[in-house]
Coordinates of C-alpha atoms and ligand atoms in Angstrom, one line a residue:
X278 CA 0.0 0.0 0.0
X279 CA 1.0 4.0 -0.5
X280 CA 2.2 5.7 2.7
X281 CA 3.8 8.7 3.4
X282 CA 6.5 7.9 5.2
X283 CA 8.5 10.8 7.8
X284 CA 12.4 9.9 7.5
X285 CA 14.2 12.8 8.8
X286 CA 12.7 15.7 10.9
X287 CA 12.0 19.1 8.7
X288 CA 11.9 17.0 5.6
X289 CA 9.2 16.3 3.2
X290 CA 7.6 12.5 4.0
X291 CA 8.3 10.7 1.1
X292 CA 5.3 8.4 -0.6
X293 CA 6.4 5.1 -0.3
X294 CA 5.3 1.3 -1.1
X295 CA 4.9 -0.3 2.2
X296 CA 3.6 -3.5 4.1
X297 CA 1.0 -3.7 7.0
X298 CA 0.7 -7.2 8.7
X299 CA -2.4 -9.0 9.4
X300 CA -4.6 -8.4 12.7
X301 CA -3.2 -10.0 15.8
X302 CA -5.3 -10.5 18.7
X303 CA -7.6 -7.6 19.6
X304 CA -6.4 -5.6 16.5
X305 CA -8.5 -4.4 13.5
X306 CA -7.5 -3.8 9.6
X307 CA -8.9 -0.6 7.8
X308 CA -8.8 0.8 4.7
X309 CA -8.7 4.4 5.8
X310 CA -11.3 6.3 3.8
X311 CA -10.3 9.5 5.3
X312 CA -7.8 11.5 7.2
X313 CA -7.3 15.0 8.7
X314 CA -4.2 17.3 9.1
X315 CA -3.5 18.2 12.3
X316 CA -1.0 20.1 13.8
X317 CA 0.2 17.6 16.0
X318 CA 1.6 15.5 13.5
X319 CA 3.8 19.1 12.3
X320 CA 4.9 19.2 15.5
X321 CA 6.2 15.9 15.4
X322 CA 7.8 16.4 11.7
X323 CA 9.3 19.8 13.5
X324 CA 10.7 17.8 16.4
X325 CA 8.9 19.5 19.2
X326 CA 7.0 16.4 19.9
X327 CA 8.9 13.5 20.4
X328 CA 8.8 10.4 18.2
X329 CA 11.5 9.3 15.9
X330 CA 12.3 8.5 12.2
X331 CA 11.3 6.3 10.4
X332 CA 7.4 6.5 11.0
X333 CA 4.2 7.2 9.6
X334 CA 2.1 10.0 11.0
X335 CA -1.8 10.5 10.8
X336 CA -3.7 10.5 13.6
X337 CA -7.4 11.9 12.6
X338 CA -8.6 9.5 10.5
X339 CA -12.3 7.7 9.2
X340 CA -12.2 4.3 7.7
X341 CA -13.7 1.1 6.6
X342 CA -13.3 -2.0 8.3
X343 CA -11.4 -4.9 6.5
X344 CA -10.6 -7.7 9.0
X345 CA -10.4 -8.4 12.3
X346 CA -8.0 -10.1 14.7
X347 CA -8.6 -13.1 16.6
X348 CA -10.9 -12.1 19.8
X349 CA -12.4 -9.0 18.6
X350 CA -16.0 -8.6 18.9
X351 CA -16.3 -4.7 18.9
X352 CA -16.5 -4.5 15.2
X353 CA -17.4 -6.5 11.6
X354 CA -15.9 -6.4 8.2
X355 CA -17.7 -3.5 6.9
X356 CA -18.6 -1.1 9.9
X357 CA -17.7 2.7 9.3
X358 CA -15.3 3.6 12.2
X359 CA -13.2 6.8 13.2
X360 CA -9.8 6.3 15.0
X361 CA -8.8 7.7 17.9
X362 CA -5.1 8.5 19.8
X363 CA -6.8 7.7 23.0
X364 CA -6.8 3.9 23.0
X365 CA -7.7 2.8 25.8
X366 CA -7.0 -0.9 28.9
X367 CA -10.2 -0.4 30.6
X368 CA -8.8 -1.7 33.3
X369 CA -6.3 1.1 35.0
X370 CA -7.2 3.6 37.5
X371 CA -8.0 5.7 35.0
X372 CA -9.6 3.8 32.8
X373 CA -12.1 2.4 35.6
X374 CA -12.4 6.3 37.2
X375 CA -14.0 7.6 34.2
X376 CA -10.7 9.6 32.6
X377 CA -9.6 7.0 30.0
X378 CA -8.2 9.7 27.9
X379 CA -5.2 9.7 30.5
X380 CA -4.6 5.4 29.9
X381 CA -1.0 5.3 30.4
X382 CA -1.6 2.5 27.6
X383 CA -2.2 4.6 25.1
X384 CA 1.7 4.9 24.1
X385 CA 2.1 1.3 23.9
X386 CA 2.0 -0.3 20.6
X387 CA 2.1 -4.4 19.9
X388 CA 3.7 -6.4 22.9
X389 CA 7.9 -5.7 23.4
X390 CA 9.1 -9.1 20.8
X391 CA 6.5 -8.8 18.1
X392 CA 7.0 -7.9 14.7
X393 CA 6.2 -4.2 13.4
X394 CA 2.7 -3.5 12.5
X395 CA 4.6 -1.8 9.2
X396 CA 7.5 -2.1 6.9
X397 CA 9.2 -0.3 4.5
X398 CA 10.3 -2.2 0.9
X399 CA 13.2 -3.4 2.3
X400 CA 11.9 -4.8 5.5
X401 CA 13.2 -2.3 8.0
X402 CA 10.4 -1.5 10.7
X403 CA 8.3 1.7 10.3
X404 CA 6.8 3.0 13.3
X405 CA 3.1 3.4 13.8
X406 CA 1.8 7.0 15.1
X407 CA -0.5 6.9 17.9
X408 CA -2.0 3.4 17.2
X409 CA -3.0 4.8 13.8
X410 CA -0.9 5.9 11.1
X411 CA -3.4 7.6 8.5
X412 CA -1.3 8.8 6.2
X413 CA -1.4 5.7 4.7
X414 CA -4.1 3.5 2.5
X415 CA -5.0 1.0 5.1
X416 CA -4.7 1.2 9.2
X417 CA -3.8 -1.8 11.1
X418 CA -5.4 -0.9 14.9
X419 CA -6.1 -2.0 18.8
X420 CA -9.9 -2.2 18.5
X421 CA -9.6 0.2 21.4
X422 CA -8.7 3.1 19.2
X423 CA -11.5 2.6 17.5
X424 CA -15.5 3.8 17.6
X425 CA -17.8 2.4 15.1
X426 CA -20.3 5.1 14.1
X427 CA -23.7 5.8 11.5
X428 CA -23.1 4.2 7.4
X429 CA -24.8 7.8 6.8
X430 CA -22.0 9.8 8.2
X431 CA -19.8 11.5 5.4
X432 CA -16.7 9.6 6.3
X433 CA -14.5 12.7 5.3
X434 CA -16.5 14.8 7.7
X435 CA -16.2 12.2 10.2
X436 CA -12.6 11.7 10.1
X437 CA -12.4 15.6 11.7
X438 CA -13.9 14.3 14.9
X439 CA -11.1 12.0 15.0
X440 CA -9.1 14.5 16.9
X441 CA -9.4 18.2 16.4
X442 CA -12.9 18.5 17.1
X443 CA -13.0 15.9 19.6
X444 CA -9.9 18.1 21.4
X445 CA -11.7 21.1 20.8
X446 CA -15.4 20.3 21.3
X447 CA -14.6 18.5 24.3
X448 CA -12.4 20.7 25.8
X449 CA -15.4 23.1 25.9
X450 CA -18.3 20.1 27.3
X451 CA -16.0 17.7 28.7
X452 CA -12.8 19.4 30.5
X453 CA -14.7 22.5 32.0
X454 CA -18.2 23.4 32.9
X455 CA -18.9 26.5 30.5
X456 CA -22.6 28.1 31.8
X457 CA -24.8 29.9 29.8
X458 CA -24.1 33.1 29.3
X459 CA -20.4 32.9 30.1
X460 CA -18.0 35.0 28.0
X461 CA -15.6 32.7 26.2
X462 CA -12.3 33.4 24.0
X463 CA -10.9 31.2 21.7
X464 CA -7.5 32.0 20.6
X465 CA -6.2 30.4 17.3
X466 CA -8.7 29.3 14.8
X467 CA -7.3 26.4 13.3
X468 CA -9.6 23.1 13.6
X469 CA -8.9 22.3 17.3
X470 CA -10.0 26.2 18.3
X471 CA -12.8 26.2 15.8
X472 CA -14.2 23.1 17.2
X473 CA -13.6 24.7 20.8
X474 CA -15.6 27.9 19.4
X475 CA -18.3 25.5 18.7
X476 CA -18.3 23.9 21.9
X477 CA -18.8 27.4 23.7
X478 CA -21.7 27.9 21.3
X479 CA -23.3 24.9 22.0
X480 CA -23.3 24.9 26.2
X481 CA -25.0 28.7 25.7
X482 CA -21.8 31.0 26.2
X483 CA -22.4 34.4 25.6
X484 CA -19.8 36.2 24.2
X485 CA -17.8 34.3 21.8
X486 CA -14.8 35.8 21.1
X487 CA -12.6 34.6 18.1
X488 CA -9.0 35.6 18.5
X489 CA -6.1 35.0 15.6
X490 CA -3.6 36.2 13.5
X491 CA -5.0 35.5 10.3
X492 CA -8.2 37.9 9.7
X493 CA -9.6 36.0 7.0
X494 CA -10.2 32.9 9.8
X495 CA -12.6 35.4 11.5
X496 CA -15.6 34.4 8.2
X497 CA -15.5 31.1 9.5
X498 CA -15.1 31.8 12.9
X499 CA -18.2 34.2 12.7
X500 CA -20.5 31.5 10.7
X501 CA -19.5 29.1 13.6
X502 CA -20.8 30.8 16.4
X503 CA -18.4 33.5 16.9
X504 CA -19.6 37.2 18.5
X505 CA -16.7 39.1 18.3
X506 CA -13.1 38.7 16.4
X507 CA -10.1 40.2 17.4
X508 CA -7.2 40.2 14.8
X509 CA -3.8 39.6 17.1
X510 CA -1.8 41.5 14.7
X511 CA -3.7 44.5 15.0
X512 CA -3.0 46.6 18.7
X513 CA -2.8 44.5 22.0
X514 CA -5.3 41.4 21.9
X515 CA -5.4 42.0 25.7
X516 CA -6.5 45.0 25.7
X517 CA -8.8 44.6 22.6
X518 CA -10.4 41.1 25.3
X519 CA -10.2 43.4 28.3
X520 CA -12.5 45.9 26.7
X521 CA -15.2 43.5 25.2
X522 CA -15.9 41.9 28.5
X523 CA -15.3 44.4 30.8
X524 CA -12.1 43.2 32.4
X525 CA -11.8 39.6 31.4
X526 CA -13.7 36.5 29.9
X527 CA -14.7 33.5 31.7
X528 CA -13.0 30.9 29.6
X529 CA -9.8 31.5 27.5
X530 CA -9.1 28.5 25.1
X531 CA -5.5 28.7 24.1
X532 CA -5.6 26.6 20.9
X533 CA -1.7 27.4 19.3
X534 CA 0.5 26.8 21.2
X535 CA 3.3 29.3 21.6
X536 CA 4.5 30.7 24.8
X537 CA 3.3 34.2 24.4
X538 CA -0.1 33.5 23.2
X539 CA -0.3 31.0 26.7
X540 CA 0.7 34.7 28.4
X541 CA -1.9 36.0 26.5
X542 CA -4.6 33.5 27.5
X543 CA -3.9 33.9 31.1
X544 CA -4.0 37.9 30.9
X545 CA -7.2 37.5 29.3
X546 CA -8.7 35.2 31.6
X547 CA -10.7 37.6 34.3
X548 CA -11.2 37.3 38.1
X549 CA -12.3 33.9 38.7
X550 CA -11.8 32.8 35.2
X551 CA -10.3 29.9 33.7
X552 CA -7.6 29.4 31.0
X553 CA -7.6 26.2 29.1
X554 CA -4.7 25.0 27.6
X555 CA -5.4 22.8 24.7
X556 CA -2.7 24.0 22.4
X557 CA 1.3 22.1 22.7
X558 CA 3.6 24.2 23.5
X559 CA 7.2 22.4 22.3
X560 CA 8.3 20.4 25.0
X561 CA 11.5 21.9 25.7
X562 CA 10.4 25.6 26.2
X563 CA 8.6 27.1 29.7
X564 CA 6.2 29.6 30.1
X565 CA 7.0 32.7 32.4
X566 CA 3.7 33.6 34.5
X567 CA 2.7 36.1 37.0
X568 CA 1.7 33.4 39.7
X569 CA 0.2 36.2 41.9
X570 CA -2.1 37.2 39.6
X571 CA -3.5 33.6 39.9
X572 CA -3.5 33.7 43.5
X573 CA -4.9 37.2 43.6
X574 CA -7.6 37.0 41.3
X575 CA -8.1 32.9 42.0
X576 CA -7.5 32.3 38.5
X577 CA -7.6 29.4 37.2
X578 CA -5.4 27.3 34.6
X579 CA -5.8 23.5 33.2
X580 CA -4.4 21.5 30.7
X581 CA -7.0 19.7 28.2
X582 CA -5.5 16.6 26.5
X583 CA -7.5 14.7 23.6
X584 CA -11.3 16.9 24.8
X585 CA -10.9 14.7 27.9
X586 CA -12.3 11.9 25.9
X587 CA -14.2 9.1 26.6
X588 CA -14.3 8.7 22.8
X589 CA -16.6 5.9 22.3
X590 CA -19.4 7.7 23.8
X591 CA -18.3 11.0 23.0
X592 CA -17.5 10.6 19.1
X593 CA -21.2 8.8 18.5
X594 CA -22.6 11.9 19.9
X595 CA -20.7 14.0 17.7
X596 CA -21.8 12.6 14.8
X597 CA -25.4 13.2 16.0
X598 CA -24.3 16.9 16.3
X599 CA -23.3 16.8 12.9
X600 CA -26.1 15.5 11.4
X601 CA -28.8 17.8 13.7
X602 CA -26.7 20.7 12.3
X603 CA -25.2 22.1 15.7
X604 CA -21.9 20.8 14.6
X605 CA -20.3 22.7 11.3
X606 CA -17.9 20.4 10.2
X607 CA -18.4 21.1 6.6
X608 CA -17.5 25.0 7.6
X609 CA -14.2 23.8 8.8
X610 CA -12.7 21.8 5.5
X611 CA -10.9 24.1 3.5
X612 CA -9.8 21.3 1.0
X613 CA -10.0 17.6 -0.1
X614 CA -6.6 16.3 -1.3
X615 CA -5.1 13.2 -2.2
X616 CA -2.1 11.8 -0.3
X617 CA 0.4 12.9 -2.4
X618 CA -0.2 16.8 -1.5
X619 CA 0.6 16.0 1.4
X620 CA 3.5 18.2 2.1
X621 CA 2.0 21.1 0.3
X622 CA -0.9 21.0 3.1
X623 CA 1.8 20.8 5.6
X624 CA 3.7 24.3 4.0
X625 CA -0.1 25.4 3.6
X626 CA -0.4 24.9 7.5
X627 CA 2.7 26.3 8.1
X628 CA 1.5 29.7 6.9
X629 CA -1.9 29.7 8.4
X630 CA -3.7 29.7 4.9
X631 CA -6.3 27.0 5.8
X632 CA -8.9 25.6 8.6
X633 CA -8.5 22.0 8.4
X634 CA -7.4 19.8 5.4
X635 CA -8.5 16.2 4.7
X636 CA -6.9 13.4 2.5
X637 CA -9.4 11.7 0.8
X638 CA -8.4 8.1 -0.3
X639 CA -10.1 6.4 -3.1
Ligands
NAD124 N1 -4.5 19.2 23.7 C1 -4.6 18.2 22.8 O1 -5.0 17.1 23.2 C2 -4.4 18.5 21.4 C3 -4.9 17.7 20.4 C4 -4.7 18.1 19.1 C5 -4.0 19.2 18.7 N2 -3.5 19.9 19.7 C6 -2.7 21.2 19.5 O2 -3.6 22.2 19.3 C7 -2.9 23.2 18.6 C8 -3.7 23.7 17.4 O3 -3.8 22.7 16.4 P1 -4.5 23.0 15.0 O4 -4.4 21.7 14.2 O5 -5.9 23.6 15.2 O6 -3.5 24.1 14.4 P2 -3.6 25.1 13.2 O7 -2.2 25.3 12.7 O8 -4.6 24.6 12.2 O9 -4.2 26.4 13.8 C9 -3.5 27.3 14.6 C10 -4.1 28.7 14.4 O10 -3.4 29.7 15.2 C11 -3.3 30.9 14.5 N3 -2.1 31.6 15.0 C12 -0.8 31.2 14.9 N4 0.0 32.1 15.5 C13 -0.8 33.0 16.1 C14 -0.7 34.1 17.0 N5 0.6 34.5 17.4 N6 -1.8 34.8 17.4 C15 -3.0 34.4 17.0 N7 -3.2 33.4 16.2 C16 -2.2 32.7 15.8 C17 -3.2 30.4 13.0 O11 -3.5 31.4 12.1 C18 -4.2 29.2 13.0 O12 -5.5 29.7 12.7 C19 -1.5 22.6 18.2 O13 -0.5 23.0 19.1 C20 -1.8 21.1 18.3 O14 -0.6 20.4 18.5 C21 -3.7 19.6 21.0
ZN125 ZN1 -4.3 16.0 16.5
ZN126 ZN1 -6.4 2.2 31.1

C-alpha cells in the first residue's frame, strides 16, 4: 500500500510502497477512507513532539473495516469507524475512574518481541503514530482506538472528529463546565479552536470571542458561532479582550501553542476565570507567569488533553451533532486532497492559509 513515510525531521515525507501485517489479537485492519491534518503530526515532523524517524504519521482518521484479529467482537468487516489516539485498557485507574483519555496504555503499541505492524520495501520496521498511522491507504489498529459510528456519516467529515474537534469540542463540554451566558475566547482558529468555538456555542456561552492572527479565519469563525473577532496582529489582543468583556472572559481557550499567546490567555482570563490549555507548547520551552495574579484573582489554569475523551461515547454523539446541524464540520474543510499533496498541506499549514485539510483516499 501508499504511505507517506516521515524519515528525517524538517523533511518532506516521502510516498512510499509499504507492508502492513495482518490483525493479531484484539487488532483491526482498515482501509482508511479518510484523514485529517492536524497540527500535532507538524509538531512531530518539527521535532517538538517527540517520536523518531522512520514513521508514519496520521492520527485523525475515518475508515472502513477490512478484518479483524482473533478475539475481537467490537467490530465486523464493513462497519464505518473513526480512530482515535486515546486507546484505551479499561482496566487502569484511569480507565475504571471515568478519565480514559489519560490510559498510560495509550503509548504502547504491539507487545515488546513482536514484529512491526509496518515495513518499508526493504523490511526495515516503520513506526506506527498513535496506534494509527493515516497517512497511509490502510490502518492496522487496537480495537480500542477505534468507535464504530452511523453508514450515513460523510466519512470525510467524520474523520475531523477524530481529533481536532473531539480536542476542541470536548475541551469546551468535557474538560470545563462552561454556563450559559459565560463569555468565552478562543485563541487560534485552526480546527482544534474552531471546534472549541463551537463547543462554547453549543453549552449557551455568551460572548464568543474569536481571537487570531489570520483575519480571513474570522468568516468562519463568525459563521461558527463567533460574537466578536479580534485580529492579534492588529494593537494588543489583551487589551482589545479586556475591553469586550469588561475586564476579562470567563473561559480562555489557548488553541496554538506558543509561549506568548499561553501569556496572552492567562491575561485574558478575568477574576475567577479559567484558562484552558489545549494548544502544545514544544516540550523543551517554559512559560513565564505572574503566579500572583493567579492567587490574587483565583485564576484558574488547566491542561485539556484529547477533549478529555471518553471517545466511544463522545464521538457517537458528535456525529449526531453533525447531522442535527449544531456541529459545522463542513465550515471547517478548507480542501480535499489526495495523499500525495501532502506536504504542500503541511507548508499550507505552516503559513496559516487553511482551517483543516482532509486526505481523501479512493
Ligand atoms: N490538547 C490536545 O490534546 C491537542 C490535540 C490536538 C492538537 N493539539 C494542538 O492544538 C494546537 C492547534 O492545532 P490545529 O491543528 O488547530 O493548528 P492550526 O495550525 O490549524 O491552527 C493554529 C491557528 O493559530 C493561528 N495563530 C498562529 N499564531 C498566532 C498568533 N501569534 N496569534 C494568534 N493566532 C495565531 C493560526 O493562524 C491558526 O489559525 C496545536 O498546538 C496542536 O498540537 C492539542
Ligand atoms: Zn491531533
Ligand atoms: Zn487504562
Amino acid at each position: 500500500m501508499k504511505a507517506a513515510v516521515m524519515r528525517a525531521n524538517n523533511a518532506p515525507l516521502e510516498l512510499e510502497e509499504v507492508t502492513i501485517d495482518a490483525p493479531g489479537p484484539g487488532e483491526v485492519l482498515l482501509k482508511t477512507a479518510a484523514s485529517g491534518i492536524c497540527h500535532s503530526d507538524l509538531h512531530v515532523i518539527e521535532g517538538s513532539l517527540p517520536m523518531p524517524p522512520p514513521c508514519i504519521l496520521g492520527h485523525e482518521p475515518a475508515g472502513i473495516v477490512e478484518a479483524v484479529g482473533e478475539g475481537v467482537t467490537d467490530f465486523a468487516e464493513g462497519d464505518h469507524v473513526i480512530g482515535c489516539l486515546s486507546s484505551f485498557c479499561g482496566t487502569c485507574r484511569f480507565c475504571t475512574a471515568g478519565r480514559p483519555y489519560l490510559c498510560p496504555t495509550q503509548y504502547e503499541g504491539r507487545p515488546l518481541g513482536s514484529q512491526a505492524r509496518l515495513k518499508d520495501a526493504s523490511g526495515a520496521d516503520l513506526l506506527q503514530f498513535a496506534n494509527l498511522s493515516s497517512f497511509a491507504e490502510k490502518m492496522l489498529c487496537p480495537e480500542r482506538s477505534l468507535v464504530k459510528i452511523r453508514d450515513d456519516m460523510p466519512l470525510d467529515r467524520a474523520a475531523l472528529i477524530g481529533c481536532g474537534v473531539t480536542t476542541g469540542l470536548g475541551a469546551a463540554l468535557n474538560t470545563v463546565n462552561i454556563r450559559a451566558g459565560d463569555s468565552v475566547v478562543i485563541i487560534g482558529c485552526g480546527g482544534v479552536g474552531l471546534a472549541a468555538l463551537q463547543g462554547a456555542r453549543i453549552t449557551g456561552a455568551g460572548k464568543i470571542i474569536a481571537v487570531d492572527a489570520q483575519p480571513w479565519k474570522f468568516d468562519v469563525a463568525r459563521k461558527l458561532g463567533a460574537t466578536d473577532c479580534v485580529d492579534a496582529t492588529d494593537g494588543d489582543p489583551v487589551a482589545a479582550v479586556q475591553e469586550l468583556t469588561g475586564g476579562g472572559a470567563n473561559y480562555v481557550f489557548e488553541c496554538i501553542g506558543l509561549v506568548p499567546t499561553v501569556q496572552q490567555a492567562v491575561a485574558m482570563t478575568g477574576r475567577g476565570g479559567t484558562t484552558v490549555l489545549v494548544g502544545v507548547v514544544p516540550i523543551t520551552e517554559m512559560v513565564p507567569i505572574a503566579a500572583a495574579d493567579l492567587t490574587l484573582q483565583e485564576k484558574n489554569v488547566t491542561g485539556s488533553y484529547m477533549g478529555s475523551n471518553r471517545f466511544r461515547f463522545d464521538m457517537p454523539n458528535y456525529v449526531e451533532f453533525y447531522l442535527d446541524g449544531r456541529l459545522k464540520l463542513d465550515e471547517m474543510i478548507s480542501s480535499r486532497i489526495a495523499l500525495d499533496g501532502i506536504n504542500d498541506a503541511f507548508e499550507s499549514m505552516k503559513k496559516g492559509e487553511v482551517a483543516r485539510q482532509v486526505i481523501v483516499f479512493d
